[in-house]
C-alpha cells in the first residue's frame, strides 16, 4: 500500500548500468539531490525484485533516468503502486508514450523532447538537472505526490489490456 504522507524514503531510480542510458553525465548530481540508484553497475547496487514493492510504496518518486527504451518494468512497478514518476521528455517522445505519461498529470518530465532537430542529440543536461530538482520539490507536497501518483496508476490501469473489457488475448 502506497504511503501518502511524509516522511517519504528517498526518491529512487531502478536501472542497470544507469550511466549508459543517455543521462550518464548527471547521475552524480542527481544522486546529490538524494536519488538512490539501484541496479547492476549503478551507485546503490543491486536489489532483489522482492524489495521493489516496498521502495515504490514509500519512496518520494521514481526518477527514470533513461533517454531511450520502452516503458519497462521499473516504470510499471512504480505506476501500479501509485508512486509518482519523473521521466525524461526524450524517452516519452521517442516511445510516443503520451497516452500514458502526460506531464503534470500522470508524471513530471525533465529535459527536452526528441524532435527532428534534436533526435538523439544533446539532452540539455543543465535543463534536466533544473527540471528534476523542481519535480522533487513539487512532489514533496503530499497532495501533489498523491495526485500525480494516483493519476499515473489510474491511467496505466485504463490503457492496459483487460480480458473483461478487451476480449481474449
N, C-alpha and C. Protein backbone atom coordinates (compact mmCIF):
# COMPACT_ATOMS: atom_id res chain seq x y z
N UNK A 1 0.84 -1.18 0.00
CA UNK A 1 0.00 0.00 0.00
C UNK A 1 0.88 1.24 0.00
N UNK A 2 0.57 2.20 -0.84
CA UNK A 2 1.37 3.41 -1.00
C UNK A 2 1.23 4.35 0.19
N UNK A 3 2.36 4.82 0.68
CA UNK A 3 2.41 5.82 1.75
C UNK A 3 2.04 7.17 1.13
N UNK A 4 1.07 7.85 1.70
CA UNK A 4 0.61 9.11 1.10
C UNK A 4 0.98 10.35 1.91
N UNK A 5 1.71 10.17 3.00
CA UNK A 5 2.13 11.31 3.79
C UNK A 5 3.61 11.21 4.12
N UNK A 6 4.29 12.34 4.28
CA UNK A 6 5.71 12.32 4.64
C UNK A 6 5.89 11.73 6.04
N UNK A 7 7.06 11.30 6.41
CA UNK A 7 8.25 11.36 5.57
C UNK A 7 8.29 10.21 4.57
N UNK A 8 8.73 10.54 3.38
CA UNK A 8 8.95 9.55 2.34
C UNK A 8 10.39 9.06 2.43
N UNK A 9 10.64 7.89 1.91
CA UNK A 9 12.02 7.45 1.75
C UNK A 9 12.56 8.16 0.50
N UNK A 10 13.86 8.09 0.27
CA UNK A 10 14.44 8.86 -0.85
C UNK A 10 13.83 8.51 -2.20
N UNK A 11 13.84 9.49 -3.11
CA UNK A 11 13.49 9.19 -4.49
C UNK A 11 14.47 8.14 -5.01
N UNK A 12 14.07 7.40 -6.03
CA UNK A 12 14.89 6.28 -6.48
C UNK A 12 14.83 6.13 -7.99
N UNK A 13 15.81 5.41 -8.49
CA UNK A 13 15.87 5.00 -9.88
C UNK A 13 16.27 3.53 -9.87
N UNK A 14 15.57 2.72 -10.65
CA UNK A 14 15.91 1.31 -10.76
C UNK A 14 16.33 1.07 -12.20
N UNK A 15 17.64 0.92 -12.40
CA UNK A 15 18.15 0.83 -13.77
C UNK A 15 19.55 0.22 -13.75
N UNK A 16 19.73 -0.89 -14.45
CA UNK A 16 21.06 -1.45 -14.59
C UNK A 16 21.92 -0.53 -15.45
N UNK A 17 23.17 -0.36 -15.07
CA UNK A 17 24.12 0.47 -15.81
C UNK A 17 23.53 1.85 -16.13
N UNK A 18 23.08 2.53 -15.11
CA UNK A 18 22.33 3.78 -15.28
C UNK A 18 23.10 4.84 -16.07
N UNK A 19 24.41 4.79 -16.04
CA UNK A 19 25.18 5.81 -16.78
C UNK A 19 25.17 5.59 -18.29
N UNK A 20 24.63 4.46 -18.73
CA UNK A 20 24.68 4.11 -20.16
C UNK A 20 23.39 4.43 -20.92
N UNK A 21 22.45 5.11 -20.31
CA UNK A 21 21.13 5.31 -20.93
C UNK A 21 20.86 6.74 -21.36
N UNK A 22 21.90 7.56 -21.49
CA UNK A 22 21.72 8.90 -22.05
C UNK A 22 21.92 10.04 -21.08
N UNK A 23 21.78 9.77 -19.78
CA UNK A 23 21.93 10.83 -18.79
C UNK A 23 23.12 10.58 -17.86
N UNK A 24 24.07 9.79 -18.33
CA UNK A 24 25.22 9.42 -17.51
C UNK A 24 26.00 10.60 -16.97
N UNK A 25 26.01 11.70 -17.71
CA UNK A 25 26.78 12.88 -17.30
C UNK A 25 26.22 13.61 -16.10
N UNK A 26 25.01 13.27 -15.65
CA UNK A 26 24.43 13.98 -14.50
C UNK A 26 24.03 13.04 -13.35
N UNK A 27 24.39 11.78 -13.45
CA UNK A 27 23.99 10.84 -12.39
C UNK A 27 24.53 11.28 -11.03
N UNK A 28 25.77 11.73 -10.96
CA UNK A 28 26.33 12.16 -9.67
C UNK A 28 25.56 13.35 -9.09
N UNK A 29 25.21 14.31 -9.94
CA UNK A 29 24.47 15.48 -9.47
C UNK A 29 23.06 15.10 -9.01
N UNK A 30 22.43 14.17 -9.73
CA UNK A 30 21.09 13.72 -9.34
C UNK A 30 21.17 12.92 -8.03
N UNK A 31 22.23 12.13 -7.87
CA UNK A 31 22.43 11.42 -6.60
C UNK A 31 22.61 12.42 -5.46
N UNK A 32 23.28 13.54 -5.73
CA UNK A 32 23.45 14.58 -4.71
C UNK A 32 22.11 15.19 -4.31
N UNK A 33 21.09 15.08 -5.17
CA UNK A 33 19.73 15.55 -4.83
C UNK A 33 19.01 14.56 -3.92
N UNK A 34 19.65 13.40 -3.67
CA UNK A 34 19.07 12.40 -2.79
C UNK A 34 18.51 11.18 -3.49
N UNK A 35 18.61 11.12 -4.82
CA UNK A 35 18.08 9.97 -5.56
C UNK A 35 19.00 8.77 -5.37
N UNK A 36 18.42 7.62 -5.01
CA UNK A 36 19.14 6.37 -4.87
C UNK A 36 19.05 5.62 -6.19
N UNK A 37 20.19 5.20 -6.72
CA UNK A 37 20.25 4.48 -7.99
C UNK A 37 20.53 3.01 -7.74
N UNK A 38 19.51 2.18 -7.97
CA UNK A 38 19.61 0.74 -7.76
C UNK A 38 19.78 0.02 -9.09
N UNK A 39 20.60 -1.02 -9.08
CA UNK A 39 20.79 -1.85 -10.26
C UNK A 39 22.24 -2.24 -10.41
N UNK A 40 22.49 -3.23 -11.23
CA UNK A 40 23.86 -3.64 -11.54
C UNK A 40 24.58 -2.46 -12.18
N UNK A 41 25.79 -2.20 -11.74
CA UNK A 41 26.59 -1.07 -12.23
C UNK A 41 25.90 0.27 -12.00
N UNK A 42 25.13 0.38 -10.94
CA UNK A 42 24.51 1.64 -10.53
C UNK A 42 24.96 1.94 -9.11
N UNK A 43 25.01 3.22 -8.71
CA UNK A 43 25.66 3.61 -7.45
C UNK A 43 25.21 2.86 -6.19
N UNK A 44 23.92 2.60 -6.00
CA UNK A 44 23.47 1.93 -4.76
C UNK A 44 23.47 0.41 -4.89
N UNK A 45 23.84 -0.10 -6.05
CA UNK A 45 23.95 -1.54 -6.24
C UNK A 45 22.62 -2.23 -6.48
N UNK A 46 22.71 -3.54 -6.61
CA UNK A 46 21.53 -4.35 -6.92
C UNK A 46 20.63 -4.51 -5.71
N UNK A 47 19.35 -4.66 -6.02
CA UNK A 47 18.35 -5.02 -5.01
C UNK A 47 17.58 -6.21 -5.57
N UNK A 48 16.93 -6.94 -4.69
CA UNK A 48 16.11 -8.06 -5.16
C UNK A 48 14.77 -7.53 -5.63
N UNK A 49 14.15 -8.27 -6.54
CA UNK A 49 12.84 -7.87 -7.03
C UNK A 49 11.83 -7.76 -5.88
N UNK A 50 12.00 -8.57 -4.86
CA UNK A 50 11.10 -8.53 -3.71
C UNK A 50 11.16 -7.24 -2.93
N UNK A 51 12.23 -6.46 -3.07
CA UNK A 51 12.35 -5.19 -2.37
C UNK A 51 11.63 -4.05 -3.11
N UNK A 52 11.36 -4.23 -4.38
CA UNK A 52 10.80 -3.16 -5.21
C UNK A 52 9.45 -2.66 -4.71
N UNK A 53 8.49 -3.53 -4.35
CA UNK A 53 7.21 -3.01 -3.88
C UNK A 53 7.34 -2.10 -2.66
N UNK A 54 8.20 -2.44 -1.73
CA UNK A 54 8.40 -1.60 -0.55
C UNK A 54 9.01 -0.25 -0.90
N UNK A 55 9.96 -0.26 -1.82
CA UNK A 55 10.58 1.00 -2.25
C UNK A 55 9.55 1.87 -2.95
N UNK A 56 8.74 1.27 -3.81
CA UNK A 56 7.69 2.02 -4.52
C UNK A 56 6.61 2.53 -3.57
N UNK A 57 6.37 1.80 -2.48
CA UNK A 57 5.33 2.19 -1.53
C UNK A 57 5.72 3.39 -0.69
N UNK A 58 7.02 3.58 -0.46
CA UNK A 58 7.45 4.62 0.46
C UNK A 58 8.30 5.71 -0.18
N UNK A 59 8.88 5.45 -1.35
CA UNK A 59 9.77 6.42 -1.99
C UNK A 59 9.04 7.66 -2.45
N UNK A 60 9.71 8.78 -2.39
CA UNK A 60 9.13 10.04 -2.87
C UNK A 60 8.64 9.89 -4.30
N UNK A 61 9.47 9.27 -5.14
CA UNK A 61 9.12 9.08 -6.55
C UNK A 61 10.18 8.22 -7.21
N UNK A 62 9.83 7.74 -8.40
CA UNK A 62 10.79 7.10 -9.29
C UNK A 62 11.30 8.17 -10.24
N UNK A 63 12.61 8.35 -10.31
CA UNK A 63 13.23 9.23 -11.30
C UNK A 63 13.82 8.30 -12.35
N UNK A 64 13.19 8.25 -13.51
CA UNK A 64 13.55 7.27 -14.54
C UNK A 64 14.59 7.89 -15.47
N UNK A 65 15.85 7.52 -15.27
CA UNK A 65 16.97 8.13 -15.96
C UNK A 65 17.36 7.38 -17.23
N UNK A 66 16.39 7.21 -18.11
CA UNK A 66 16.65 6.61 -19.42
C UNK A 66 16.16 7.58 -20.49
N UNK A 67 16.95 7.74 -21.53
CA UNK A 67 16.53 8.59 -22.65
C UNK A 67 15.99 7.77 -23.81
N UNK A 68 16.19 6.46 -23.75
CA UNK A 68 15.68 5.53 -24.78
C UNK A 68 15.23 4.26 -24.08
N UNK A 69 14.32 3.55 -24.68
CA UNK A 69 13.85 2.25 -24.22
C UNK A 69 12.33 2.22 -24.39
N UNK A 70 11.73 1.15 -23.92
CA UNK A 70 10.27 1.05 -23.82
C UNK A 70 9.93 1.37 -22.36
N UNK A 71 8.66 1.44 -21.99
CA UNK A 71 8.37 1.79 -20.58
C UNK A 71 9.10 0.90 -19.59
N UNK A 72 9.04 -0.42 -19.75
CA UNK A 72 9.81 -1.31 -18.88
C UNK A 72 9.20 -1.50 -17.50
N UNK A 73 9.69 -2.53 -16.83
CA UNK A 73 9.08 -2.93 -15.56
C UNK A 73 9.27 -1.92 -14.45
N UNK A 74 10.37 -1.16 -14.42
CA UNK A 74 10.57 -0.18 -13.34
C UNK A 74 9.45 0.87 -13.35
N UNK A 75 9.13 1.37 -14.54
CA UNK A 75 8.03 2.33 -14.65
C UNK A 75 6.70 1.68 -14.29
N UNK A 76 6.45 0.50 -14.80
CA UNK A 76 5.19 -0.17 -14.50
C UNK A 76 5.03 -0.45 -13.00
N UNK A 77 6.10 -0.91 -12.36
CA UNK A 77 6.04 -1.18 -10.92
C UNK A 77 5.68 0.09 -10.14
N UNK A 78 6.35 1.19 -10.47
CA UNK A 78 6.07 2.44 -9.76
C UNK A 78 4.64 2.92 -10.03
N UNK A 79 4.25 2.94 -11.30
CA UNK A 79 2.91 3.41 -11.65
C UNK A 79 1.83 2.56 -10.98
N UNK A 80 1.97 1.26 -11.02
CA UNK A 80 0.95 0.39 -10.42
C UNK A 80 0.88 0.53 -8.90
N UNK A 81 1.97 0.97 -8.30
CA UNK A 81 1.99 1.21 -6.86
C UNK A 81 1.40 2.57 -6.50
N UNK A 82 1.16 3.41 -7.49
CA UNK A 82 0.70 4.78 -7.21
C UNK A 82 1.84 5.69 -6.83
N UNK A 83 3.06 5.29 -7.15
CA UNK A 83 4.25 6.10 -6.87
C UNK A 83 4.46 7.07 -8.03
N UNK A 84 4.60 8.35 -7.74
CA UNK A 84 4.83 9.30 -8.84
C UNK A 84 6.09 8.97 -9.61
N UNK A 85 6.08 9.27 -10.91
CA UNK A 85 7.26 9.05 -11.74
C UNK A 85 7.70 10.37 -12.37
N UNK A 86 9.01 10.50 -12.48
CA UNK A 86 9.65 11.65 -13.13
C UNK A 86 10.42 11.05 -14.29
N UNK A 87 10.04 11.42 -15.50
CA UNK A 87 10.62 10.81 -16.69
C UNK A 87 11.16 11.87 -17.63
N UNK A 88 12.13 11.48 -18.46
CA UNK A 88 12.71 12.40 -19.42
C UNK A 88 11.80 12.61 -20.63
N UNK A 89 11.75 13.84 -21.08
CA UNK A 89 10.99 14.14 -22.29
C UNK A 89 11.55 13.39 -23.50
N UNK A 90 12.86 13.15 -23.52
CA UNK A 90 13.44 12.38 -24.62
C UNK A 90 12.82 10.98 -24.68
N UNK A 91 12.74 10.31 -23.56
CA UNK A 91 12.16 8.97 -23.52
C UNK A 91 10.70 9.01 -23.93
N UNK A 92 9.94 9.90 -23.33
CA UNK A 92 8.50 9.95 -23.59
C UNK A 92 8.20 10.24 -25.05
N UNK A 93 8.96 11.14 -25.65
CA UNK A 93 8.70 11.49 -27.05
C UNK A 93 9.21 10.40 -27.99
N UNK A 94 10.32 9.77 -27.67
CA UNK A 94 10.85 8.71 -28.54
C UNK A 94 9.95 7.48 -28.56
N UNK A 95 9.31 7.17 -27.45
CA UNK A 95 8.44 5.99 -27.45
C UNK A 95 6.97 6.37 -27.60
N UNK A 96 6.71 7.66 -27.86
CA UNK A 96 5.34 8.14 -28.09
C UNK A 96 4.42 7.69 -26.96
N UNK A 97 4.85 7.94 -25.74
CA UNK A 97 4.16 7.44 -24.55
C UNK A 97 3.15 8.41 -23.97
N UNK A 98 2.73 9.41 -24.72
CA UNK A 98 1.89 10.45 -24.15
C UNK A 98 0.52 9.98 -23.73
N UNK A 99 0.05 8.84 -24.23
CA UNK A 99 -1.20 8.30 -23.72
C UNK A 99 -1.07 7.84 -22.28
N UNK A 100 0.14 7.51 -21.86
CA UNK A 100 0.42 7.08 -20.50
C UNK A 100 1.08 8.18 -19.69
N UNK A 101 2.11 8.78 -20.24
CA UNK A 101 2.94 9.73 -19.49
C UNK A 101 2.65 11.15 -19.95
N UNK A 102 1.79 11.82 -19.20
CA UNK A 102 1.35 13.18 -19.51
C UNK A 102 1.87 14.12 -18.43
N UNK A 103 2.73 15.05 -18.83
CA UNK A 103 3.37 15.96 -17.88
C UNK A 103 2.35 16.68 -17.00
N UNK A 104 2.63 16.69 -15.72
CA UNK A 104 1.86 17.36 -14.68
C UNK A 104 0.47 16.72 -14.47
N UNK A 105 0.26 15.57 -15.06
CA UNK A 105 -0.96 14.80 -14.81
C UNK A 105 -0.62 13.41 -14.30
N UNK A 106 0.08 12.63 -15.10
CA UNK A 106 0.43 11.26 -14.71
C UNK A 106 1.91 11.10 -14.41
N UNK A 107 2.69 12.15 -14.67
CA UNK A 107 4.12 12.15 -14.40
C UNK A 107 4.60 13.58 -14.36
N UNK A 108 5.85 13.76 -14.02
CA UNK A 108 6.54 15.03 -14.22
C UNK A 108 7.70 14.73 -15.16
N UNK A 109 7.96 15.63 -16.09
CA UNK A 109 9.01 15.40 -17.10
C UNK A 109 10.20 16.32 -16.86
N UNK A 110 11.34 15.88 -17.39
CA UNK A 110 12.54 16.72 -17.34
C UNK A 110 13.20 16.74 -18.72
N UNK A 111 13.98 17.80 -18.94
CA UNK A 111 14.76 17.91 -20.17
C UNK A 111 13.94 18.31 -21.37
N UNK A 112 14.44 17.95 -22.53
CA UNK A 112 13.83 18.35 -23.80
C UNK A 112 13.30 17.12 -24.53
N UNK A 113 12.29 17.30 -25.37
CA UNK A 113 11.78 16.17 -26.16
C UNK A 113 12.67 15.90 -27.36
N UNK A 114 12.55 14.71 -27.90
CA UNK A 114 13.20 14.39 -29.17
C UNK A 114 12.39 15.04 -30.28
N UNK A 115 13.07 15.70 -31.16
CA UNK A 115 12.43 16.30 -32.33
C UNK A 115 13.33 16.03 -33.52
N UNK A 116 12.91 16.44 -34.69
CA UNK A 116 13.78 16.30 -35.86
C UNK A 116 15.07 17.08 -35.66
N UNK A 117 14.99 18.20 -34.95
CA UNK A 117 16.19 18.99 -34.67
C UNK A 117 17.13 18.28 -33.71
N UNK A 118 16.57 17.71 -32.62
CA UNK A 118 17.40 17.12 -31.57
C UNK A 118 17.65 15.64 -31.79
N UNK A 119 16.63 14.93 -32.25
CA UNK A 119 16.80 13.49 -32.45
C UNK A 119 17.44 12.82 -31.26
N UNK A 120 18.56 12.18 -31.48
CA UNK A 120 19.29 11.54 -30.39
C UNK A 120 20.42 12.42 -29.90
N UNK A 121 20.30 13.71 -30.14
CA UNK A 121 21.37 14.64 -29.80
C UNK A 121 21.44 14.99 -28.33
N UNK A 122 21.97 16.15 -28.08
CA UNK A 122 22.22 16.68 -26.75
C UNK A 122 20.94 16.70 -25.92
N UNK A 123 20.92 16.05 -24.75
CA UNK A 123 19.71 16.05 -23.92
C UNK A 123 19.56 17.31 -23.06
N UNK A 124 20.45 18.32 -23.21
CA UNK A 124 20.40 19.54 -22.42
C UNK A 124 20.45 19.20 -20.93
N UNK A 125 21.60 18.70 -20.50
CA UNK A 125 21.77 18.22 -19.13
C UNK A 125 21.52 19.29 -18.08
N UNK A 126 21.93 20.56 -18.26
CA UNK A 126 21.59 21.57 -17.25
C UNK A 126 20.07 21.73 -17.08
N UNK A 127 19.33 21.67 -18.18
CA UNK A 127 17.86 21.76 -18.07
C UNK A 127 17.31 20.54 -17.35
N UNK A 128 17.88 19.38 -17.60
CA UNK A 128 17.44 18.16 -16.91
C UNK A 128 17.62 18.31 -15.40
N UNK A 129 18.77 18.80 -14.97
CA UNK A 129 19.02 18.98 -13.54
C UNK A 129 18.03 19.95 -12.92
N UNK A 130 17.79 21.06 -13.61
CA UNK A 130 16.84 22.05 -13.11
C UNK A 130 15.45 21.43 -12.97
N UNK A 131 15.01 20.72 -14.01
CA UNK A 131 13.67 20.12 -14.01
C UNK A 131 13.53 19.01 -12.97
N UNK A 132 14.56 18.19 -12.79
CA UNK A 132 14.50 17.12 -11.80
C UNK A 132 14.37 17.71 -10.40
N UNK A 133 15.17 18.74 -10.10
CA UNK A 133 15.07 19.36 -8.78
C UNK A 133 13.69 19.98 -8.58
N UNK A 134 13.14 20.62 -9.60
CA UNK A 134 11.80 21.20 -9.50
C UNK A 134 10.76 20.10 -9.26
N UNK A 135 10.90 18.97 -9.93
CA UNK A 135 9.96 17.86 -9.74
C UNK A 135 10.04 17.31 -8.32
N UNK A 136 11.26 17.14 -7.80
CA UNK A 136 11.41 16.65 -6.43
C UNK A 136 10.77 17.62 -5.44
N UNK A 137 10.97 18.91 -5.68
CA UNK A 137 10.35 19.92 -4.81
C UNK A 137 8.83 19.82 -4.87
N UNK A 138 8.28 19.70 -6.08
CA UNK A 138 6.83 19.61 -6.25
C UNK A 138 6.27 18.37 -5.55
N UNK A 139 6.99 17.26 -5.66
CA UNK A 139 6.49 16.00 -5.10
C UNK A 139 6.68 15.90 -3.59
N UNK A 140 7.40 16.82 -3.00
CA UNK A 140 7.48 16.88 -1.53
C UNK A 140 6.18 17.38 -0.93
N UNK A 141 5.32 17.96 -1.74
CA UNK A 141 3.99 18.36 -1.29
C UNK A 141 3.13 17.10 -1.30
N UNK A 142 2.62 16.65 -0.15
CA UNK A 142 1.87 15.39 -0.10
C UNK A 142 0.66 15.35 -1.03
N UNK A 143 -0.04 16.45 -1.19
CA UNK A 143 -1.20 16.47 -2.08
C UNK A 143 -0.78 16.27 -3.53
N UNK A 144 0.30 16.91 -3.94
CA UNK A 144 0.81 16.74 -5.31
C UNK A 144 1.35 15.34 -5.52
N UNK A 145 2.05 14.83 -4.52
CA UNK A 145 2.60 13.48 -4.61
C UNK A 145 1.47 12.48 -4.83
N UNK A 146 0.43 12.60 -4.05
CA UNK A 146 -0.72 11.69 -4.16
C UNK A 146 -1.43 11.87 -5.50
N UNK A 147 -1.62 13.11 -5.93
CA UNK A 147 -2.34 13.39 -7.18
C UNK A 147 -1.61 12.79 -8.38
N UNK A 148 -0.32 13.07 -8.50
CA UNK A 148 0.45 12.55 -9.63
C UNK A 148 0.51 11.02 -9.57
N UNK A 149 0.76 10.47 -8.39
CA UNK A 149 0.84 9.02 -8.25
C UNK A 149 -0.47 8.32 -8.57
N UNK A 150 -1.55 8.82 -8.06
CA UNK A 150 -2.85 8.20 -8.33
C UNK A 150 -3.27 8.37 -9.78
N UNK A 151 -2.98 9.53 -10.37
CA UNK A 151 -3.29 9.73 -11.80
C UNK A 151 -2.52 8.75 -12.68
N UNK A 152 -1.24 8.54 -12.36
CA UNK A 152 -0.44 7.60 -13.14
C UNK A 152 -0.96 6.19 -13.02
N UNK A 153 -1.32 5.78 -11.81
CA UNK A 153 -1.86 4.44 -11.61
C UNK A 153 -3.17 4.27 -12.36
N UNK A 154 -4.05 5.25 -12.26
CA UNK A 154 -5.35 5.18 -12.94
C UNK A 154 -5.16 5.10 -14.46
N UNK A 155 -4.27 5.93 -15.01
CA UNK A 155 -4.06 5.94 -16.45
C UNK A 155 -3.51 4.61 -16.94
N UNK A 156 -2.53 4.06 -16.23
CA UNK A 156 -1.99 2.77 -16.65
C UNK A 156 -3.07 1.70 -16.62
N UNK A 157 -3.88 1.69 -15.58
CA UNK A 157 -4.96 0.71 -15.50
C UNK A 157 -6.00 0.91 -16.59
N UNK A 158 -6.21 2.15 -17.03
CA UNK A 158 -7.17 2.42 -18.11
C UNK A 158 -6.67 1.88 -19.45
N UNK A 159 -5.37 1.98 -19.70
CA UNK A 159 -4.87 1.61 -21.03
C UNK A 159 -4.32 0.19 -21.12
N UNK A 160 -4.11 -0.46 -19.98
CA UNK A 160 -3.65 -1.86 -20.01
C UNK A 160 -4.75 -2.75 -20.57
N UNK A 161 -4.34 -3.78 -21.26
CA UNK A 161 -5.28 -4.76 -21.78
C UNK A 161 -5.96 -5.46 -20.61
N UNK A 162 -7.28 -5.63 -20.72
CA UNK A 162 -8.06 -6.36 -19.73
C UNK A 162 -9.01 -7.29 -20.46
N UNK A 163 -9.03 -8.53 -20.08
CA UNK A 163 -9.88 -9.52 -20.75
C UNK A 163 -11.35 -9.16 -20.64
N UNK A 164 -11.78 -8.64 -19.49
CA UNK A 164 -13.19 -8.33 -19.30
C UNK A 164 -13.66 -7.18 -20.20
N UNK A 165 -12.74 -6.34 -20.62
CA UNK A 165 -13.07 -5.19 -21.46
C UNK A 165 -12.64 -5.39 -22.90
N UNK A 166 -11.49 -6.01 -23.09
CA UNK A 166 -10.86 -6.05 -24.42
C UNK A 166 -10.95 -7.39 -25.11
N UNK A 167 -11.52 -8.37 -24.47
CA UNK A 167 -11.66 -9.69 -25.09
C UNK A 167 -10.44 -10.56 -24.86
N UNK A 168 -10.47 -11.71 -25.48
CA UNK A 168 -9.36 -12.66 -25.33
C UNK A 168 -8.10 -12.09 -25.95
N UNK A 169 -6.97 -12.53 -25.41
CA UNK A 169 -5.70 -12.06 -25.93
C UNK A 169 -5.39 -12.63 -27.28
